[in-house]
Structure formats: structure tokens, C-alpha cells
XYZ file of C-alpha atoms in Angstrom:
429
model
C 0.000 0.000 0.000
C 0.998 3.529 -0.821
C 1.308 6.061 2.115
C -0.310 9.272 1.876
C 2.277 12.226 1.043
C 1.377 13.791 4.242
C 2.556 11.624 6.832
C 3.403 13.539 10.217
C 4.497 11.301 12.864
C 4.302 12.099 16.937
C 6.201 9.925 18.768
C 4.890 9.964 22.561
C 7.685 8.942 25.013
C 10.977 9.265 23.974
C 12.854 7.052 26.082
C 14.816 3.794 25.268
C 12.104 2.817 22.792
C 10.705 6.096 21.569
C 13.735 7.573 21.040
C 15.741 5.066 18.457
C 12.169 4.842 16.984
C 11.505 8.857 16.419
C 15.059 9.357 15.292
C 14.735 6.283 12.346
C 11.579 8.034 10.934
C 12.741 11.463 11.131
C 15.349 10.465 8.528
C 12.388 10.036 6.449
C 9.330 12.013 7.591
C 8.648 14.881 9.715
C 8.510 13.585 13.421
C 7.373 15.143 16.870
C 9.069 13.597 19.861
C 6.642 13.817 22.499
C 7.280 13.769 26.266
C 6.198 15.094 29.657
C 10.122 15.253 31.214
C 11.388 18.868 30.318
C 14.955 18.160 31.122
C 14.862 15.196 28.881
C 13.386 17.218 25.755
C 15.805 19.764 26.670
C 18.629 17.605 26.411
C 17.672 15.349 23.231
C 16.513 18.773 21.422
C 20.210 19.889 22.162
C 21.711 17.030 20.499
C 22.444 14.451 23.810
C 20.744 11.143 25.101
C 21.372 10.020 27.854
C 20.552 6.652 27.723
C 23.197 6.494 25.113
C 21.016 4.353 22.829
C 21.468 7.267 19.821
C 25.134 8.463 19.964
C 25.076 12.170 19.538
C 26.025 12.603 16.624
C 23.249 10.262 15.046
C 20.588 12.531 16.692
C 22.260 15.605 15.724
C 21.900 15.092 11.957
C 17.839 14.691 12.667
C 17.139 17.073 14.875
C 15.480 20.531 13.519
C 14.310 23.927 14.952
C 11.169 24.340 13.301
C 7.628 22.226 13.104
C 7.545 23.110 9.464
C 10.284 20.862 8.292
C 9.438 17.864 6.001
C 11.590 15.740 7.686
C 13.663 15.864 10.742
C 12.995 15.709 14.421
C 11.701 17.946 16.816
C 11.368 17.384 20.267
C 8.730 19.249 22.442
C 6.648 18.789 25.444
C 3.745 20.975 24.112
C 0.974 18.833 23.395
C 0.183 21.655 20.580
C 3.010 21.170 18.670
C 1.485 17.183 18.108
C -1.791 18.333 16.942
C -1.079 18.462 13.024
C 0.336 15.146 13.516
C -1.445 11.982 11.557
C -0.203 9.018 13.020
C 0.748 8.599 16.939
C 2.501 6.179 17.868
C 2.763 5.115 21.942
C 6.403 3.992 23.223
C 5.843 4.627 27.148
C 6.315 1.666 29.658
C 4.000 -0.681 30.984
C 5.082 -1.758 34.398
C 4.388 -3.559 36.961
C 3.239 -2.530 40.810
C 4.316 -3.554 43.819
C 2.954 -7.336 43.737
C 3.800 -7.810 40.477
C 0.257 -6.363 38.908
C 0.515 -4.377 35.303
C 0.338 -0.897 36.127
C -1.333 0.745 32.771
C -1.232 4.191 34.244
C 1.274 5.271 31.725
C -0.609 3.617 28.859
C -4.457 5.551 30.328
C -2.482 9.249 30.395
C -0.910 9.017 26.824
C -4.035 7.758 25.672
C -6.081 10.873 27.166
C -2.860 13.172 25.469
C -3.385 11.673 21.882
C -7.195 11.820 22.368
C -7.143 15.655 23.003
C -5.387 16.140 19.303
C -7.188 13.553 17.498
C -8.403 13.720 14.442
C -10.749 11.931 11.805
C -8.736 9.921 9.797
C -5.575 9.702 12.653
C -4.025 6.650 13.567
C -2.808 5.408 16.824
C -0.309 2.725 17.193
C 0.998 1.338 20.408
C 4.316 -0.264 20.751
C 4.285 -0.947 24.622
C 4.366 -4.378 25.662
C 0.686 -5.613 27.181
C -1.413 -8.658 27.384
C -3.947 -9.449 24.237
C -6.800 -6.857 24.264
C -5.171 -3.957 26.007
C -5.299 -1.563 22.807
C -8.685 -2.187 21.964
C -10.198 -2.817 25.014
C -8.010 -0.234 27.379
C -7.063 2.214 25.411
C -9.053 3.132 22.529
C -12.196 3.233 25.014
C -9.693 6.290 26.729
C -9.125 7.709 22.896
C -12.767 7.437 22.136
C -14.097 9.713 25.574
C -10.858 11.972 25.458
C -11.495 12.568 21.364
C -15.201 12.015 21.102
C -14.479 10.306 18.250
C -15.703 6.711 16.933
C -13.327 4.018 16.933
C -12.872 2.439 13.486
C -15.072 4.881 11.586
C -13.332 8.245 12.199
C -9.765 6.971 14.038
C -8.242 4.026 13.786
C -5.547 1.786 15.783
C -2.472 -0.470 15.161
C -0.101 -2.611 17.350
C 3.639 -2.820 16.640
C 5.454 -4.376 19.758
C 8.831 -2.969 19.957
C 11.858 -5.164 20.020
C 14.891 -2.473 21.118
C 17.609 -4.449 23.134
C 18.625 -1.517 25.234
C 22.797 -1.432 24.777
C 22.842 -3.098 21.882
C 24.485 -1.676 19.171
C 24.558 -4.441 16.699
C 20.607 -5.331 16.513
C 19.131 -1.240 16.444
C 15.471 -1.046 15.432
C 16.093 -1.305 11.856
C 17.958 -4.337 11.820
C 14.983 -5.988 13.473
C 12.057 -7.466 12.167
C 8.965 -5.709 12.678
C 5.847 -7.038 13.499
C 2.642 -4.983 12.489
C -1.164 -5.076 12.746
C -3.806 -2.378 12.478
C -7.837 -2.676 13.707
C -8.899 -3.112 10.283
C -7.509 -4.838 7.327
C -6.986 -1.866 5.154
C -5.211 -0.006 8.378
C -3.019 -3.248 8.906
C -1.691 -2.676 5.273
C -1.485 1.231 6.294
C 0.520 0.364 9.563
C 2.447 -2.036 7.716
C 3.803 0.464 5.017
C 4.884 2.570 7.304
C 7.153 0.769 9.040
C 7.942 -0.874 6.180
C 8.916 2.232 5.006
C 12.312 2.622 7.117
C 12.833 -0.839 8.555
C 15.330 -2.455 6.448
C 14.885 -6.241 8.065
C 11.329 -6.105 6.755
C 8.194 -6.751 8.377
C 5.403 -9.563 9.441
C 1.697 -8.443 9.132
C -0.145 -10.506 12.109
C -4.396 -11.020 11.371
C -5.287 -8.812 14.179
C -3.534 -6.643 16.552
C -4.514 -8.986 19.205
C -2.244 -11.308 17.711
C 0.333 -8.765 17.622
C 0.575 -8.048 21.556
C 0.557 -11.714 22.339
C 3.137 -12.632 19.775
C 5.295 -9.946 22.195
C 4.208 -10.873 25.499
C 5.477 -14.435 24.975
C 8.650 -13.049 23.651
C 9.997 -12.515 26.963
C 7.816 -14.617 28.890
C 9.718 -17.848 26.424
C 13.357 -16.058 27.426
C 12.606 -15.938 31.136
C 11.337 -19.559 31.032
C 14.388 -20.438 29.077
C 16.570 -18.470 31.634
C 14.861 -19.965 35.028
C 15.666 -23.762 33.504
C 19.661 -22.700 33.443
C 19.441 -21.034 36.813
C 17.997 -23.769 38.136
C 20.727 -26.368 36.738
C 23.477 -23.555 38.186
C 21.376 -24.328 41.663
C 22.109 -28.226 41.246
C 25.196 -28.027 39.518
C 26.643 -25.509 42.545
C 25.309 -28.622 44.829
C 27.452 -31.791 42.773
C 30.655 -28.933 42.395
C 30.183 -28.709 38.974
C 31.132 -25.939 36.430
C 27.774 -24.793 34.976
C 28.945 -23.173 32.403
C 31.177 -25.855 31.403
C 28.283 -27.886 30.763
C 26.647 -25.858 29.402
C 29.571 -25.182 26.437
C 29.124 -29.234 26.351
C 25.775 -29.257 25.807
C 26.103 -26.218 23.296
C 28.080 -28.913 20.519
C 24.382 -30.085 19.570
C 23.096 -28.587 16.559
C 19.720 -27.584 18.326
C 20.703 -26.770 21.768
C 19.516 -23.416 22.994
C 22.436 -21.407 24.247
C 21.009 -19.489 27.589
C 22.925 -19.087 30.235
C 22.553 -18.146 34.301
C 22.126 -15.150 35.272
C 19.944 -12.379 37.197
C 16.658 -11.261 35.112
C 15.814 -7.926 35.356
C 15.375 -4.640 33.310
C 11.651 -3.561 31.952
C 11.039 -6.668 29.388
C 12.108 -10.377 30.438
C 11.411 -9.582 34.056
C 8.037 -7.848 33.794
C 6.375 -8.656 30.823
C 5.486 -12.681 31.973
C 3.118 -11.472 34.818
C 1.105 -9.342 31.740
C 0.379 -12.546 30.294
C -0.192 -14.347 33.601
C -2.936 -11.899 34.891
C -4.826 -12.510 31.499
C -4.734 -15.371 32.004
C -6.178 -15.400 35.161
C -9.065 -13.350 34.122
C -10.061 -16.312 31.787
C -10.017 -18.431 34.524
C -6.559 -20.283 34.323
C -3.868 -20.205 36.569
C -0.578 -20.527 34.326
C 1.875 -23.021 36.174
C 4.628 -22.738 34.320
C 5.459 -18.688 33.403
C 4.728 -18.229 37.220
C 7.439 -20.597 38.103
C 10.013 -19.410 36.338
C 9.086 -16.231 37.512
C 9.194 -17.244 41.058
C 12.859 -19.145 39.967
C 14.496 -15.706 38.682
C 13.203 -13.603 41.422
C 14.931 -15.792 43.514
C 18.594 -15.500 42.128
C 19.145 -12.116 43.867
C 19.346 -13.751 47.253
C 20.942 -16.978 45.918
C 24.235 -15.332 44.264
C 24.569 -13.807 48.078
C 24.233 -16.953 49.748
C 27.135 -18.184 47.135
C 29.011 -15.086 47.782
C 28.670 -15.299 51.652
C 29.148 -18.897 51.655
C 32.880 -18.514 49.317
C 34.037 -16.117 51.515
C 33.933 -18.097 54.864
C 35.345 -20.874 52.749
C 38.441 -18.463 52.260
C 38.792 -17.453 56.051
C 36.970 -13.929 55.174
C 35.220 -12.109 58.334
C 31.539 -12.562 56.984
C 30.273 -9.130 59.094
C 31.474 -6.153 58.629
C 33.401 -7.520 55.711
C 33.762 -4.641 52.694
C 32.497 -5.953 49.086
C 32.949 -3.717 46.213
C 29.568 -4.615 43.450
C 30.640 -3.895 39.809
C 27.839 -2.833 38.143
C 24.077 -2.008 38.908
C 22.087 -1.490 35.873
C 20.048 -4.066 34.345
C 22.453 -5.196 31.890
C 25.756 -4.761 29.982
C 26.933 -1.369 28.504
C 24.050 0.137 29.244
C 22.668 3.465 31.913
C 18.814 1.273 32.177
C 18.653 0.911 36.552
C 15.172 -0.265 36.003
C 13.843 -3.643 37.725
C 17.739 -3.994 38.246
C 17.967 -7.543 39.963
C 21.567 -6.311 41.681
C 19.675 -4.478 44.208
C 18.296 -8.054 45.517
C 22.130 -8.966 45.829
C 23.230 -6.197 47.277
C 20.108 -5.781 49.850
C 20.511 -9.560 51.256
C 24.444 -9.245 51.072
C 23.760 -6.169 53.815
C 21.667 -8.550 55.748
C 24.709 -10.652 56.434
C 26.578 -7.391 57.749
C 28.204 -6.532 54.530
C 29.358 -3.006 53.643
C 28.751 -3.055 49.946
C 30.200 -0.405 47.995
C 28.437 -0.046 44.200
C 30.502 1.491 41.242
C 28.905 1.877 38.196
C 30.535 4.149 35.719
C 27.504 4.378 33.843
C 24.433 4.569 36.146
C 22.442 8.144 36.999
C 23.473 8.167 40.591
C 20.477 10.180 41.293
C 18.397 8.094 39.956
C 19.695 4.657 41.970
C 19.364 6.870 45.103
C 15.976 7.888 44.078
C 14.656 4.421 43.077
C 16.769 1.999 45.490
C 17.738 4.461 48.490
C 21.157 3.189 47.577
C 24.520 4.977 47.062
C 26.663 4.739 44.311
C 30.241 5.860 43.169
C 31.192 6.215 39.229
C 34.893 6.668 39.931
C 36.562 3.143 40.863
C 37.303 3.356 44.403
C 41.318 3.343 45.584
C 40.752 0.947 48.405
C 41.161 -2.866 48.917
C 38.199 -5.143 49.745
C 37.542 -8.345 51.354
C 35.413 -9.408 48.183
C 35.045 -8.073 44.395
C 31.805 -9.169 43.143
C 31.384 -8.983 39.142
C 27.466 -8.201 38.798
C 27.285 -6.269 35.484
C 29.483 -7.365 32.079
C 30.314 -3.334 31.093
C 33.414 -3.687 28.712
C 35.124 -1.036 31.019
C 34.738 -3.595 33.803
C 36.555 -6.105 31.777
C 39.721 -3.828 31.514
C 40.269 -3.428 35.344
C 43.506 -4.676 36.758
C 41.297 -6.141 39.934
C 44.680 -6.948 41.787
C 45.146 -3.137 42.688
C 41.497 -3.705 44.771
C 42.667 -6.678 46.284
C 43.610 -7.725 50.189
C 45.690 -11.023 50.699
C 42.297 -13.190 50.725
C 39.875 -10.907 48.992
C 36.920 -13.397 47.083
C 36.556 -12.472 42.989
C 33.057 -13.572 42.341
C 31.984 -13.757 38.650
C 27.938 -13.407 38.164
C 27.972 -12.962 34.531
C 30.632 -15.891 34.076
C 33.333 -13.486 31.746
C 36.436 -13.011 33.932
C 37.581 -16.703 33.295
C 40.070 -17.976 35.475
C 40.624 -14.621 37.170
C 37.429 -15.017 39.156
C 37.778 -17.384 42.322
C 33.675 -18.588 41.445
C 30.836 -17.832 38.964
C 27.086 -18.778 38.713
């Protein structure tokens, strides 16, 4: 399908997924980054991101001054500068609460913002991970009030579930196929084309968007499963003193062996989006056995890899309490600034239950933001002291440069929790 010549994008949310997204299209059409956080427009509009997933010079050569530009992008947090705008597309998160509910509150407000511009004829894709039947039953009901406008006569609606793997450089939203669907057939085509458009791995039309947000949700919820069976062989393994990853390179010679390894599952995907399909499924009346478990599993790895820790370092004669560990890392994952759902904090909370002073450098983390979210300090300089134990949480490539004998004492423990240091590290999950 041919696109119209007028497309005007609005992106709303330009964080890890909004941005990457906003910046592709701009090099295209003319887009409107939309967000609420002031200092964050202010900084993207003057050519920096700070979550480092569009180096600054990328950004700079899409980035214009003026709303009247055919292509480029303009950042704003005026929801009058979106109004002209044809097709909105919805990047904000969808997380969870406190016991592990789906919070949509994010979803309900950026709903009521796109409603108060829309138009007949607009279209409104989301791209934030849900369960099956949150676009058309949660939020175009919110679009429909906020607009006044009748779904699938004068608006319409379209799922594309992003795929950005925050940090990675290699796989950026082009690169990736792109998965499309739009609340009519003709729209689907519509939605399709334009992503189509500027994604240069192509794209897969799905039937119905409902198909769309469930082909995402088990996306993750399939990784974390996949992740909970190899931390639970590291569990067992640990118990008959045998390498795990060892094994697992054995087991890796098989032609369809599926390479996951151990580890701690955080970050605002693999860790989160498993309970969106859970609680659906719960409304229909079935009580998933499986996703829950291996949610349950990874949870519990935070307070495992202390126990290890703990248990290493009275194996080596170390003075459990009041012992000083210094934590490598605290985001998420590798190379990246994303603190969100960080599973490190579980480490680091149960290793101060044992009496622990745990000192966190992370070169790359907002430390007001940790402070703000964990209540936890953090140093991005690498600290000049010795300590009783150096514990390896996050991979960053700066980490793997360190000379960590200049941070040792004459026992100090090197434990290894994303199994990279090799035979420098005394353990590793």
C-alpha cells in the first residue's frame, strides 16, 4: 500500500524505545518527539541522550528547529506542537506494581494526550508491551471519551510491539524485524507500510492486533522460562561442584541446543512482561503453572548469588560481618545506563543482611536516579581501596579492563555473576 504524502508522525515517550524509533523516521518524515520530562526534551533537542542508545552525533543530523520541516525531528513537550500530527505512535512503559500487577497508568495518560489532538482519519499505534486486548479494550475506550471520536469509523488503531535491546548496538530497530497489525484490514496494510517504510529487516503483518501483543508478550515470557531452567541447573550443579557453564559449552556442541545461560533477570522486558500474560490469564479463569514458576525461579537468584558469595568467603577465612564488598555494576544489563527492575539491588540488599558493607561502582548509572529508586549509594569513579570481596554483577566492557589486583587484600573473594572473567574469578554462577 501507498502512504499518503502527508505523513506527520508524533512519537509519545521518547525514552529507550521512543527515542531510536523517532530518530529512524525522522530520517524520512517529519517527526514530533513527544514527552512530559522537560529536562529530557531539553537535552535530546540539544543534540544528547542520555541513555546512550542514539550516539550524539546520530541525533544531531535529525534534529530541527522548526515544526515546518518535512523531515527531521523535533522534540517538544507541548501537546500543541502534536496536533497536526497523523499518526501517533505510543512507546511509554508498561510496568508492573508492587505485587507484580501491570500498572497501565502510563498507557491511560498518553491515551487521554493523543485523544485531546485527534483527528478523523488519525491513527494510533501502540508499541508498549501488554497482554492481548489492552489496545482495543483499554485504550481506545480512553481515545474514544478523550477525542469524542468513533473508533474504526473516524480513528483508527495499530499494534507494533517494539523489540529495542537496550545497549545493543549491533541489533538497532532497523535491523529488526517488525511485526505490524492495524484494527482493520486496510489499516493493517497502512501500519504495515509505514514501518515498512524505514525498517530495512522487513516486516510480518499478524491477522489482528490482538495477535500482535501476544506474539510480544510471549517473547519474553519464552526467554525468562528459558533463563529460570539454566538457573535452576546452576542451583544443582553448585550442589554436585560442577562448572555450569562448562556444561553448558558441552551441551552447546548439539546442533539444536539453545544457548542461555545463568544469570539475574531484570530490566523492563524479560522480568516484567510474563506477569502481563499471567494476569490474562487469570481473568479467563486459568492459573498458568509454568510462566509463574520461572518467575518465582528468577526472582529468587538475587538472594541466591549472596548466599554463594557469603558462603565462598567463609570458605576463604573472610570475616563474613562487617566484611567490605565492592559490586561492579548495577544497571540491568551490559553497557548500558537502564537501573530499572535492576535484579543487583536483591544482591546487594541480602548481602547487607549478612553485615556486609557493599560499595556499588557503576561508571555508567544516573546516581540520582539509583538513590531515588533503590535508596542506595553509588560511586562512578573506581574506588582506591582494597576489599575483602570483588563481586562482578554487570558485564560493562570497562569492567573487563580493570587490573582487579590493585582492589585486592591477601584473601579478597573475585566472584563472577555474569561468568566473563575466566580464570581470574575465584567462582561464577
Amino acid at each position: 500500500m501507498k502512504l499518503e504524502n502527508n505523513v506527520r508522525i508524533a512519537v509519545i515517550g521518547l525514552g529507550y524505545v521512543g527515542l531510536p524509533l523517532a530518530r529512524l523516521f525522522a530520517t524520512k518524515y517529519s517527526v514530533i518527539g513527544f514527552d512530559i520530562n522537560e529536562s529530557r526534551v531539553s537535552s535530546l533537542q540539544s543534540g544528547t541522550d542520555s541513555t546512550l542508545e542514539v550516539e550524539d552525533n546520530v541525533l544531531q543530523k535529525v534534529l530541527v528547529k522548526s515544526l515546518n520541516e518535512e523531515k527531521g525531528l523535533y522534540c517538544t513537550t507541548s501537546i500543541n506542537d502534536i496536533k497536526e500530527c497523523n499518526y501517533y505512535i505510543v512507546t511509554v512503559p508498561t510496568p508492573v506494581d508492587k505485587n507484580n500487577r501491570p500498572d497501565l497508568t502510563p498507557l491511560y495518560k498518553s491515551s487521554e494526550t493523543v485523544g485531546k489532538v485527534l483527528k478523523k482519519g488519525d491513527v494510533v499505534i501502540y508499541e508498549s508491551t501488554v497482554y492481548p486486548g489492552v489496545t482495543e479494550e483499554q485504550c481506545v475506550p480512553v481515545l474514544e471519551k478523550v477525542s469524542g471520536l468513533k473508533f474504526n469509523e473516524d480513528f483508527f488503531a495499530g499494534y507494533s510491539p517494539e523489540r529495542i535491546n537496550p545497549g545493543d548496538k549491533e541489533h538497532t530497530v532497523e535491523k529488526i524485524l517488525k511485526v505490524t497489525s492495524g484494527s482493520t484490514p486496510e489499516i493493517g496494510l497502512k501500519v504495515d507500510a509505514l514501518y515498512k517504510s524505514v525498517i530495512t529487516a522487513g516486516t510480518h503483518l499478524a491477522p489482528t492486533i490482538k495477535v500482535a501483543e501476544a506474539a510480544k508478550v510471549i517473547e519474553n515470557s519464552q526467554r525468562d522460562i528459558n533463563i529460570a531452567f539454566v538457573n535452576e541447573l546452576a542451583k544443582i550443579f553448585n550442589l554436585m561442584n560442577i562448572d555450569t557453564q562448562e556444561v553448558l559449552t558441552a551441551a552447546a556442541t548439539k546442533w539444536n541446543f539453545l544457548p542461555f545461560k545463568p544469570g539475574l533477570v531484570g530490566g523492563h522486558c524479560i522480568g516484567v512482561d510474563p506477569y502481563y500474560l499471567a494476569q490474562r490469564a487469570q481473568e479467563f479463569g486459568y492459573h498458568p503453572e509454568i510462566i509463574l514458576a520461572g518467575r518465582r525461579l528468577n526472582d529468587s537468584m538475587g538472594e541466591y548469588v549472596a548466599s554463594q558469595i557469603v558462603k565462598l568467603m567463609i570458605k576463604k577465612g573472610i570475616s563474613v560481618n562487617g566484611a567490605n564488598l565492592l559490586m561492579f555494576g548495577i544497571t540491568f544489563k551490559e553497557n548500558c545506563p537502564d537501573v530499572r527492575n535492576t535484579k543487583i539491588v536483591d544482591v546487594i540488599k541480602a548481602l547487607k543482611d549478612y553485615g556486609i558493607t557493599v560499595t556499588v561502582f557503576d561508571p555508567l548509572a544516573n546516581i540520582e536516579e539509583v538513590e531515588r529508586e533503590y535508596k542506595l549509594e553509588t560511586v562512578n569513579i573506581l574506588p582506591k581501596e582494597k576489599f575483602d570481596a570483588l563481586v562482578l554483577g554487570v558485564a560493562h566492557s570497562e569492567f573487563l579492563e580493570i587490573d582487579f589486583s590493585n582492589l585486592q587484600k591477601d584473601k579478597s573473594l573475585i566472584y563472577d555473576v555474569k561468568g566473563v572473567l575466566g580464570s581470574l574469578a575465584d567462582n561464577r554462577l
